[in-house]
Amino acid sequence: MAIARLIACFVLYSSIRHIPSSLGVILRTTDKIVWANEFEPIELTCLIESISTNNPRIEWKKIKNGVPSYVYFQNRIAGDLEHRAQLREPANILIFNTSRSDTAEYRCEVAAIDDQRDFDEILISLAVRVKPVVPRCSVPVAVTVGTTSELRCLENEGFPAPQYRWFHNNEELPQDPKSSPKFVNSSYTINPDTGGLKFRRVRKEDAGEYYCQAKNDAGHAQCPAQVMEVYDVDILGIFLKSCAALVVFICVTAWICLAYKHGCFASKDHTENNYKLPAQDDGVDYGDADEGHFRHKSSFII
């Protein structure tokens, strides 16, 4: 009885083991998330693990911002990959020179009418790395010892977003100045994400040439070196300029006071209003001009 059961189990196991896998089309890919450098070739793999249909229908779609479009349809490359890609056996897509616009999701679809499971699909995400372009750098021409100063670096083309590094006289500045004996007394901070290099207190040793480098996985680019000069505070010069300004102010004030004293700023209207006609002493009261007559101030003596 036990032997019969053992034989039955062996037969059942053998029958399950030999069930053909071609009952349904099954797809797989080597990488569901693919990175590629711009202008370099990349292959998106769509491998058919099992199928019984001789001529399955193969389609590729590109999905960007939720909108699908054909990449491979009716046995030819379509869309923006036309003339830049080809289908490779069994159902892979080879892109000859990728561009940043190829960053999207791609869906491989296989329909097999002779299979019990007659359809399968697989989704692949493609991200195209873009090398940074020459960043825009801003370096102050001259600063004063002890003051605050900031150098800026910016690049907008690279993907993923680049990290920034600063160089002083062709030597890379460490992210933490305390980690280097040469820069231990420096007060700068570097933001590798924004490209800012900020000095809390500039030293004479901070003078020299500066340039910035933007770098990601696709490559790097740097701006031309620019010179930053550092000057000491000219206390004597500031004092002399202040004294000169004070002397000029005193002289101008004295001149204005002297001019007022001599009547150089007297008003012409004021002079005319203060002028009085000489009194008329002819014994006649002329009265009001509007009355049209006059009267004697005293009687005539004949």
mmCIF file of C-alpha atoms in Angstrom:
data_model
loop_
_atom_site.group_PDB
_atom_site.id
_atom_site.type_symbol
_atom_site.label_atom_id
_atom_site.label_comp_id
_atom_site.label_asym_id
_atom_site.label_seq_id
_atom_site.Cartn_x
_atom_site.Cartn_y
_atom_site.Cartn_z
ATOM 1 C CA MET A 1 0.000 0.000 0.000
ATOM 2 C CA ALA A 2 2.784 2.371 0.892
ATOM 3 C CA ILE A 3 4.616 1.463 -2.307
ATOM 4 C CA ALA A 4 1.491 2.244 -4.364
ATOM 5 C CA ARG A 5 1.196 5.636 -2.754
ATOM 6 C CA LEU A 6 4.847 6.346 -3.407
ATOM 7 C CA ILE A 7 4.461 5.449 -7.067
ATOM 8 C CA ALA A 8 1.355 7.664 -7.362
ATOM 9 C CA CYS A 9 3.184 10.628 -5.833
ATOM 10 C CA PHE A 10 6.136 10.116 -8.174
ATOM 11 C CA VAL A 11 3.849 10.054 -11.216
ATOM 12 C CA LEU A 12 2.012 13.175 -10.024
ATOM 13 C CA TYR A 13 5.302 14.996 -9.415
ATOM 14 C CA SER A 14 6.606 14.001 -12.856
ATOM 15 C CA SER A 15 3.448 15.190 -14.564
ATOM 16 C CA ILE A 16 3.584 18.561 -12.780
ATOM 17 C CA ARG A 17 7.274 18.906 -13.551
ATOM 18 C CA HIS A 18 6.728 18.354 -17.258
ATOM 19 C CA ILE A 19 3.790 20.704 -17.732
ATOM 20 C CA PRO A 20 4.925 22.846 -20.657
ATOM 21 C CA SER A 21 5.757 26.406 -19.716
ATOM 22 C CA SER A 22 4.503 27.556 -23.094
ATOM 23 C CA LEU A 23 0.949 27.623 -21.827
ATOM 24 C CA GLY A 24 1.416 31.396 -21.528
ATOM 25 C CA VAL A 25 3.748 34.118 -22.752
ATOM 26 C CA ILE A 26 6.079 35.324 -19.984
ATOM 27 C CA LEU A 27 8.407 38.338 -20.214
ATOM 28 C CA ARG A 28 11.295 39.511 -18.076
ATOM 29 C CA THR A 29 14.014 42.151 -18.237
ATOM 30 C CA THR A 30 17.542 42.350 -16.957
ATOM 31 C CA ASP A 31 17.019 45.864 -15.536
ATOM 32 C CA LYS A 32 13.776 47.628 -14.720
ATOM 33 C CA ILE A 33 15.641 50.860 -13.955
ATOM 34 C CA VAL A 34 18.214 51.818 -16.589
ATOM 35 C CA TRP A 35 20.679 54.715 -16.578
ATOM 36 C CA ALA A 36 22.406 55.919 -19.737
ATOM 37 C CA ASN A 37 24.772 58.748 -20.620
ATOM 38 C CA GLU A 38 23.600 61.232 -23.222
ATOM 39 C CA PHE A 39 24.825 60.493 -26.799
ATOM 40 C CA GLU A 40 25.801 56.922 -25.845
ATOM 41 C CA PRO A 41 23.981 53.682 -26.888
ATOM 42 C CA ILE A 42 21.708 51.785 -24.522
ATOM 43 C CA GLU A 43 19.660 48.594 -24.873
ATOM 44 C CA LEU A 44 16.309 48.014 -23.174
ATOM 45 C CA THR A 45 15.822 44.286 -22.698
ATOM 46 C CA CYS A 46 12.496 42.535 -23.176
ATOM 47 C CA LEU A 47 13.220 38.803 -22.884
ATOM 48 C CA ILE A 48 10.560 36.209 -23.765
ATOM 49 C CA GLU A 49 10.933 33.331 -21.305
ATOM 50 C CA SER A 50 8.171 31.185 -22.742
ATOM 51 C CA ILE A 51 5.904 31.316 -25.781
ATOM 52 C CA SER A 52 4.365 28.915 -28.274
ATOM 53 C CA THR A 53 3.152 31.384 -30.890
ATOM 54 C CA ASN A 54 5.530 31.595 -33.836
ATOM 55 C CA ASN A 55 4.971 35.229 -34.800
ATOM 56 C CA PRO A 56 3.837 37.157 -31.721
ATOM 57 C CA ARG A 57 2.880 40.795 -31.993
ATOM 58 C CA ILE A 58 5.560 42.958 -30.350
ATOM 59 C CA GLU A 59 4.996 46.585 -29.467
ATOM 60 C CA TRP A 60 6.938 49.186 -27.484
ATOM 61 C CA LYS A 61 5.408 52.307 -26.021
ATOM 62 C CA LYS A 62 7.043 55.363 -24.474
ATOM 63 C CA ILE A 63 5.193 56.872 -21.517
ATOM 64 C CA LYS A 64 6.161 60.420 -20.586
ATOM 65 C CA ASN A 65 4.151 62.590 -18.209
ATOM 66 C CA GLY A 66 1.493 59.887 -18.263
ATOM 67 C CA VAL A 67 0.998 60.091 -22.055
ATOM 68 C CA PRO A 68 1.869 56.981 -24.128
ATOM 69 C CA SER A 69 3.261 57.059 -27.673
ATOM 70 C CA TYR A 70 4.494 54.319 -29.997
ATOM 71 C CA VAL A 71 8.174 53.437 -30.192
ATOM 72 C CA TYR A 72 7.838 50.144 -32.090
ATOM 73 C CA PHE A 73 4.590 49.469 -33.970
ATOM 74 C CA GLN A 74 3.686 47.291 -36.958
ATOM 75 C CA ASN A 75 7.236 45.968 -37.253
ATOM 76 C CA ARG A 76 8.977 49.321 -37.463
ATOM 77 C CA ILE A 77 10.487 51.989 -35.204
ATOM 78 C CA ALA A 78 8.187 54.977 -34.784
ATOM 79 C CA GLY A 79 8.011 58.280 -32.962
ATOM 80 C CA ASP A 80 11.045 60.290 -31.893
ATOM 81 C CA LEU A 81 13.241 57.153 -31.931
ATOM 82 C CA GLU A 82 12.812 56.694 -35.683
ATOM 83 C CA HIS A 83 16.248 56.425 -37.338
ATOM 84 C CA ARG A 84 17.849 56.280 -33.860
ATOM 85 C CA ALA A 85 16.906 52.759 -32.742
ATOM 86 C CA GLN A 86 16.258 49.219 -33.891
ATOM 87 C CA LEU A 87 14.521 46.065 -32.604
ATOM 88 C CA ARG A 88 16.894 43.246 -31.649
ATOM 89 C CA GLU A 89 15.922 39.636 -31.053
ATOM 90 C CA PRO A 90 13.882 38.613 -29.312
ATOM 91 C CA ALA A 91 12.210 41.925 -28.446
ATOM 92 C CA ASN A 92 14.913 44.287 -27.223
ATOM 93 C CA ILE A 93 15.145 47.938 -28.229
ATOM 94 C CA LEU A 94 18.614 49.323 -28.962
ATOM 95 C CA ILE A 95 18.929 53.133 -28.942
ATOM 96 C CA PHE A 96 22.022 54.233 -30.856
ATOM 97 C CA ASN A 97 22.542 57.650 -29.271
ATOM 98 C CA THR A 98 20.363 58.585 -26.340
ATOM 99 C CA SER A 99 19.244 62.136 -25.694
ATOM 100 C CA ARG A 100 17.852 63.829 -22.615
ATOM 101 C CA SER A 101 14.402 63.716 -24.206
ATOM 102 C CA ASP A 102 14.523 59.888 -24.050
ATOM 103 C CA THR A 103 14.136 59.969 -20.259
ATOM 104 C CA ALA A 104 10.774 58.233 -19.723
ATOM 105 C CA GLU A 105 9.134 54.882 -19.005
ATOM 106 C CA TYR A 106 9.062 52.249 -21.759
ATOM 107 C CA ARG A 107 6.588 49.388 -21.930
ATOM 108 C CA CYS A 108 7.242 46.197 -23.872
ATOM 109 C CA GLU A 109 4.051 44.359 -24.885
ATOM 110 C CA VAL A 110 3.878 40.899 -26.449
ATOM 111 C CA ALA A 111 0.643 39.314 -27.716
ATOM 112 C CA ALA A 112 0.677 35.559 -28.525
ATOM 113 C CA ILE A 113 -2.654 34.281 -29.877
ATOM 114 C CA ASP A 114 -1.672 30.596 -29.718
ATOM 115 C CA ASP A 115 -0.874 30.691 -25.993
ATOM 116 C CA GLN A 116 -3.355 30.193 -23.186
ATOM 117 C CA ARG A 117 -1.969 33.323 -21.562
ATOM 118 C CA ASP A 118 -1.837 35.343 -24.747
ATOM 119 C CA PHE A 119 -0.496 38.669 -23.451
ATOM 120 C CA ASP A 120 2.237 39.985 -21.170
ATOM 121 C CA GLU A 121 3.973 43.305 -20.647
ATOM 122 C CA ILE A 122 6.906 44.703 -18.728
ATOM 123 C CA LEU A 123 7.742 48.286 -17.729
ATOM 124 C CA ILE A 124 11.269 49.760 -17.866
ATOM 125 C CA SER A 125 12.340 53.174 -16.562
ATOM 126 C CA LEU A 126 15.087 54.943 -18.533
ATOM 127 C CA ALA A 127 16.950 57.954 -17.123
ATOM 128 C CA VAL A 128 19.498 59.708 -19.346
ATOM 129 C CA ARG A 129 22.390 61.385 -17.564
ATOM 130 C CA VAL A 130 23.431 64.763 -19.001
ATOM 131 C CA LYS A 131 26.952 66.122 -18.599
ATOM 132 C CA PRO A 132 27.120 69.578 -16.996
ATOM 133 C CA VAL A 133 27.944 72.582 -19.157
ATOM 134 C CA VAL A 134 30.438 75.294 -18.150
ATOM 135 C CA PRO A 135 29.019 76.830 -14.945
ATOM 136 C CA ARG A 136 28.563 80.549 -14.418
ATOM 137 C CA CYS A 137 30.940 81.728 -11.706
ATOM 138 C CA SER A 138 30.889 84.989 -9.762
ATOM 139 C CA VAL A 139 34.092 85.991 -7.930
ATOM 140 C CA PRO A 140 34.518 89.462 -6.348
ATOM 141 C CA VAL A 141 37.445 91.389 -7.799
ATOM 142 C CA ALA A 142 38.588 92.916 -4.502
ATOM 143 C CA VAL A 143 37.585 92.542 -0.843
ATOM 144 C CA THR A 144 38.852 93.937 2.444
ATOM 145 C CA VAL A 145 40.450 91.891 5.200
ATOM 146 C CA GLY A 146 37.957 90.889 7.892
ATOM 147 C CA THR A 147 34.831 91.394 5.784
ATOM 148 C CA THR A 148 32.300 88.837 4.559
ATOM 149 C CA SER A 149 32.464 87.677 0.948
ATOM 150 C CA GLU A 150 30.641 85.071 -1.152
ATOM 151 C CA LEU A 151 31.610 83.348 -4.411
ATOM 152 C CA ARG A 152 28.843 81.770 -6.517
ATOM 153 C CA CYS A 153 28.695 78.942 -9.051
ATOM 154 C CA LEU A 154 25.634 77.784 -11.029
ATOM 155 C CA GLU A 155 24.909 75.226 -13.769
ATOM 156 C CA ASN A 156 21.402 74.341 -15.061
ATOM 157 C CA GLU A 157 21.912 71.656 -17.740
ATOM 158 C CA GLY A 158 23.385 68.664 -15.938
ATOM 159 C CA PHE A 159 21.239 65.674 -14.925
ATOM 160 C CA PRO A 160 21.243 64.508 -12.212
ATOM 161 C CA ALA A 161 21.902 67.874 -10.578
ATOM 162 C CA PRO A 162 25.676 68.263 -10.235
ATOM 163 C CA GLN A 163 27.729 68.667 -7.093
ATOM 164 C CA TYR A 164 30.043 71.680 -6.892
ATOM 165 C CA ARG A 165 33.697 71.914 -5.896
ATOM 166 C CA TRP A 166 35.895 75.009 -5.547
ATOM 167 C CA PHE A 167 39.592 75.355 -6.325
ATOM 168 C CA HIS A 168 42.020 77.964 -4.980
ATOM 169 C CA ASN A 169 45.240 78.408 -6.957
ATOM 170 C CA ASN A 170 44.571 75.038 -8.675
ATOM 171 C CA GLU A 171 44.167 73.253 -5.322
ATOM 172 C CA GLU A 172 40.775 71.849 -4.314
ATOM 173 C CA LEU A 173 39.308 73.403 -1.193
ATOM 174 C CA PRO A 174 38.228 70.714 1.290
ATOM 175 C CA GLN A 175 34.587 70.761 2.317
ATOM 176 C CA ASP A 176 35.697 71.197 5.925
ATOM 177 C CA PRO A 177 38.655 73.602 6.256
ATOM 178 C CA LYS A 178 39.438 72.151 9.682
ATOM 179 C CA SER A 179 40.326 68.847 8.030
ATOM 180 C CA SER A 180 43.388 70.361 6.302
ATOM 181 C CA PRO A 181 46.357 71.955 8.114
ATOM 182 C CA LYS A 182 46.692 74.415 5.244
ATOM 183 C CA PHE A 183 43.147 75.769 5.587
ATOM 184 C CA VAL A 184 42.549 75.197 9.308
ATOM 185 C CA ASN A 185 42.470 78.961 9.975
ATOM 186 C CA SER A 186 40.091 79.720 7.106
ATOM 187 C CA SER A 187 36.496 80.692 7.860
ATOM 188 C CA TYR A 188 34.875 79.556 4.594
ATOM 189 C CA THR A 189 31.966 77.180 4.082
ATOM 190 C CA ILE A 190 31.086 75.360 0.837
ATOM 191 C CA ASN A 191 27.575 74.304 -0.171
ATOM 192 C CA PRO A 192 28.105 71.453 -2.685
ATOM 193 C CA ASP A 193 24.432 71.519 -3.717
ATOM 194 C CA THR A 194 24.111 75.238 -4.537
ATOM 195 C CA GLY A 195 27.737 76.041 -5.424
ATOM 196 C CA GLY A 196 28.179 78.793 -2.836
ATOM 197 C CA LEU A 197 31.596 79.514 -1.261
ATOM 198 C CA LYS A 198 31.223 81.948 1.641
ATOM 199 C CA PHE A 199 33.933 83.573 3.769
ATOM 200 C CA ARG A 200 32.849 84.841 7.188
ATOM 201 C CA ARG A 201 36.105 86.805 7.607
ATOM 202 C CA VAL A 202 38.427 87.176 4.641
ATOM 203 C CA ARG A 203 42.166 86.765 5.276
ATOM 204 C CA LYS A 204 45.121 87.967 3.239
ATOM 205 C CA GLU A 205 45.857 84.293 2.491
ATOM 206 C CA ASP A 206 42.478 83.968 0.754
ATOM 207 C CA ALA A 207 43.662 86.115 -2.170
ATOM 208 C CA GLY A 208 44.362 84.311 -5.444
ATOM 209 C CA GLU A 209 42.692 82.521 -8.368
ATOM 210 C CA TYR A 210 39.378 80.722 -7.920
ATOM 211 C CA TYR A 211 37.371 78.460 -10.207
ATOM 212 C CA CYS A 212 34.418 76.132 -9.694
ATOM 213 C CA GLN A 213 33.746 72.639 -11.046
ATOM 214 C CA ALA A 214 30.297 71.099 -11.559
ATOM 215 C CA LYS A 215 30.302 67.275 -11.632
ATOM 216 C CA ASN A 216 27.805 64.421 -11.930
ATOM 217 C CA ASP A 217 27.936 60.793 -13.116
ATOM 218 C CA ALA A 218 27.974 61.874 -16.767
ATOM 219 C CA GLY A 219 31.042 64.132 -16.493
ATOM 220 C CA HIS A 220 32.197 67.522 -15.282
ATOM 221 C CA ALA A 221 32.811 71.095 -16.455
ATOM 222 C CA GLN A 222 34.496 74.105 -14.880
ATOM 223 C CA CYS A 223 34.524 77.854 -15.317
ATOM 224 C CA PRO A 224 37.672 79.898 -16.111
ATOM 225 C CA ALA A 225 39.773 80.990 -13.151
ATOM 226 C CA GLN A 226 39.120 84.463 -11.733
ATOM 227 C CA VAL A 227 41.355 86.517 -9.423
ATOM 228 C CA MET A 228 40.197 87.827 -6.048
ATOM 229 C CA GLU A 229 42.407 90.436 -4.399
ATOM 230 C CA VAL A 230 42.391 91.089 -0.647
ATOM 231 C CA TYR A 231 43.341 94.502 0.777
ATOM 232 C CA ASP A 232 44.200 95.652 4.295
ATOM 233 C CA VAL A 233 42.042 98.286 5.971
ATOM 234 C CA ASP A 234 43.691 101.707 5.158
ATOM 235 C CA ILE A 235 43.104 103.506 8.483
ATOM 236 C CA LEU A 236 45.423 106.427 7.626
ATOM 237 C CA GLY A 237 43.742 106.952 4.273
ATOM 238 C CA ILE A 238 40.278 106.893 5.849
ATOM 239 C CA PHE A 239 41.428 109.449 8.488
ATOM 240 C CA LEU A 240 42.905 111.803 5.881
ATOM 241 C CA LYS A 241 39.789 111.600 3.716
ATOM 242 C CA SER A 242 37.614 112.352 6.736
ATOM 243 C CA CYS A 243 39.765 115.366 7.652
ATOM 244 C CA ALA A 244 39.634 116.668 4.091
ATOM 245 C CA ALA A 245 35.851 116.330 4.028
ATOM 246 C CA LEU A 246 35.614 118.199 7.353
ATOM 247 C CA VAL A 247 37.804 121.071 6.095
ATOM 248 C CA VAL A 248 35.701 121.411 2.949
ATOM 249 C CA PHE A 249 32.515 121.481 5.035
ATOM 250 C CA ILE A 250 33.903 124.223 7.336
ATOM 251 C CA CYS A 251 35.028 126.351 4.393
ATOM 252 C CA VAL A 252 31.667 126.107 2.639
ATOM 253 C CA THR A 253 29.806 126.941 5.844
ATOM 254 C CA ALA A 254 32.043 129.998 6.501
ATOM 255 C CA TRP A 255 31.560 131.277 2.953
ATOM 256 C CA ILE A 256 27.775 130.998 3.216
ATOM 257 C CA CYS A 257 27.738 132.870 6.550
ATOM 258 C CA LEU A 258 29.960 135.637 5.133
ATOM 259 C CA ALA A 259 27.780 135.978 2.078
ATOM 260 C CA TYR A 260 24.661 136.374 4.199
ATOM 261 C CA LYS A 261 26.421 138.975 6.322
ATOM 262 C CA HIS A 262 27.217 141.117 3.276
ATOM 263 C CA GLY A 263 23.682 140.818 1.919
ATOM 264 C CA CYS A 264 24.550 138.735 -1.098
ATOM 265 C CA PHE A 265 21.378 136.730 -0.574
ATOM 266 C CA ALA A 266 19.044 139.764 0.093
ATOM 267 C CA SER A 267 15.755 139.661 -1.832
ATOM 268 C CA LYS A 268 15.028 142.349 -4.432
ATOM 269 C CA ASP A 269 11.307 142.374 -3.585
ATOM 270 C CA HIS A 270 12.121 142.909 0.051
ATOM 271 C CA THR A 271 14.159 146.036 -0.846
ATOM 272 C CA GLU A 272 11.386 147.498 -2.956
ATOM 273 C CA ASN A 273 8.755 146.894 -0.288
ATOM 274 C CA ASN A 274 10.844 148.715 2.315
ATOM 275 C CA TYR A 275 11.189 151.828 0.124
ATOM 276 C CA LYS A 276 9.030 154.753 1.363
ATOM 277 C CA LEU A 277 7.969 157.787 -0.676
ATOM 278 C CA PRO A 278 9.003 161.160 0.776
ATOM 279 C CA ALA A 279 6.254 162.954 2.646
ATOM 280 C CA GLN A 280 4.395 165.721 0.754
ATOM 281 C CA ASP A 281 4.412 168.980 2.687
ATOM 282 C CA ASP A 282 2.622 171.338 0.295
ATOM 283 C CA GLY A 283 -0.308 172.042 2.596
ATOM 284 C CA VAL A 284 -2.726 170.091 0.455
ATOM 285 C CA ASP A 285 -4.459 166.948 1.549
ATOM 286 C CA TYR A 286 -4.849 164.922 -1.632
ATOM 287 C CA GLY A 287 -7.135 162.398 0.009
ATOM 288 C CA ASP A 288 -7.846 159.065 -1.411
ATOM 289 C CA ALA A 289 -6.935 158.622 -5.044
ATOM 290 C CA ASP A 290 -10.166 156.794 -5.649
ATOM 291 C CA GLU A 291 -12.293 159.754 -4.453
ATOM 292 C CA GLY A 292 -11.395 161.859 -7.496
ATOM 293 C CA HIS A 293 -11.004 165.188 -5.520
ATOM 294 C CA PHE A 294 -8.847 166.832 -2.925
ATOM 295 C CA ARG A 295 -9.465 169.082 0.069
ATOM 296 C CA HIS A 296 -7.482 171.823 1.736
ATOM 297 C CA LYS A 297 -5.503 170.825 4.722
ATOM 298 C CA SER A 298 -5.634 174.506 5.907
ATOM 299 C CA SER A 299 -7.307 177.679 4.620
ATOM 300 C CA PHE A 300 -5.532 180.022 2.290
ATOM 301 C CA ILE A 301 -4.518 183.387 3.678
ATOM 302 C CA ILE A 302 -5.010 186.202 1.244
#
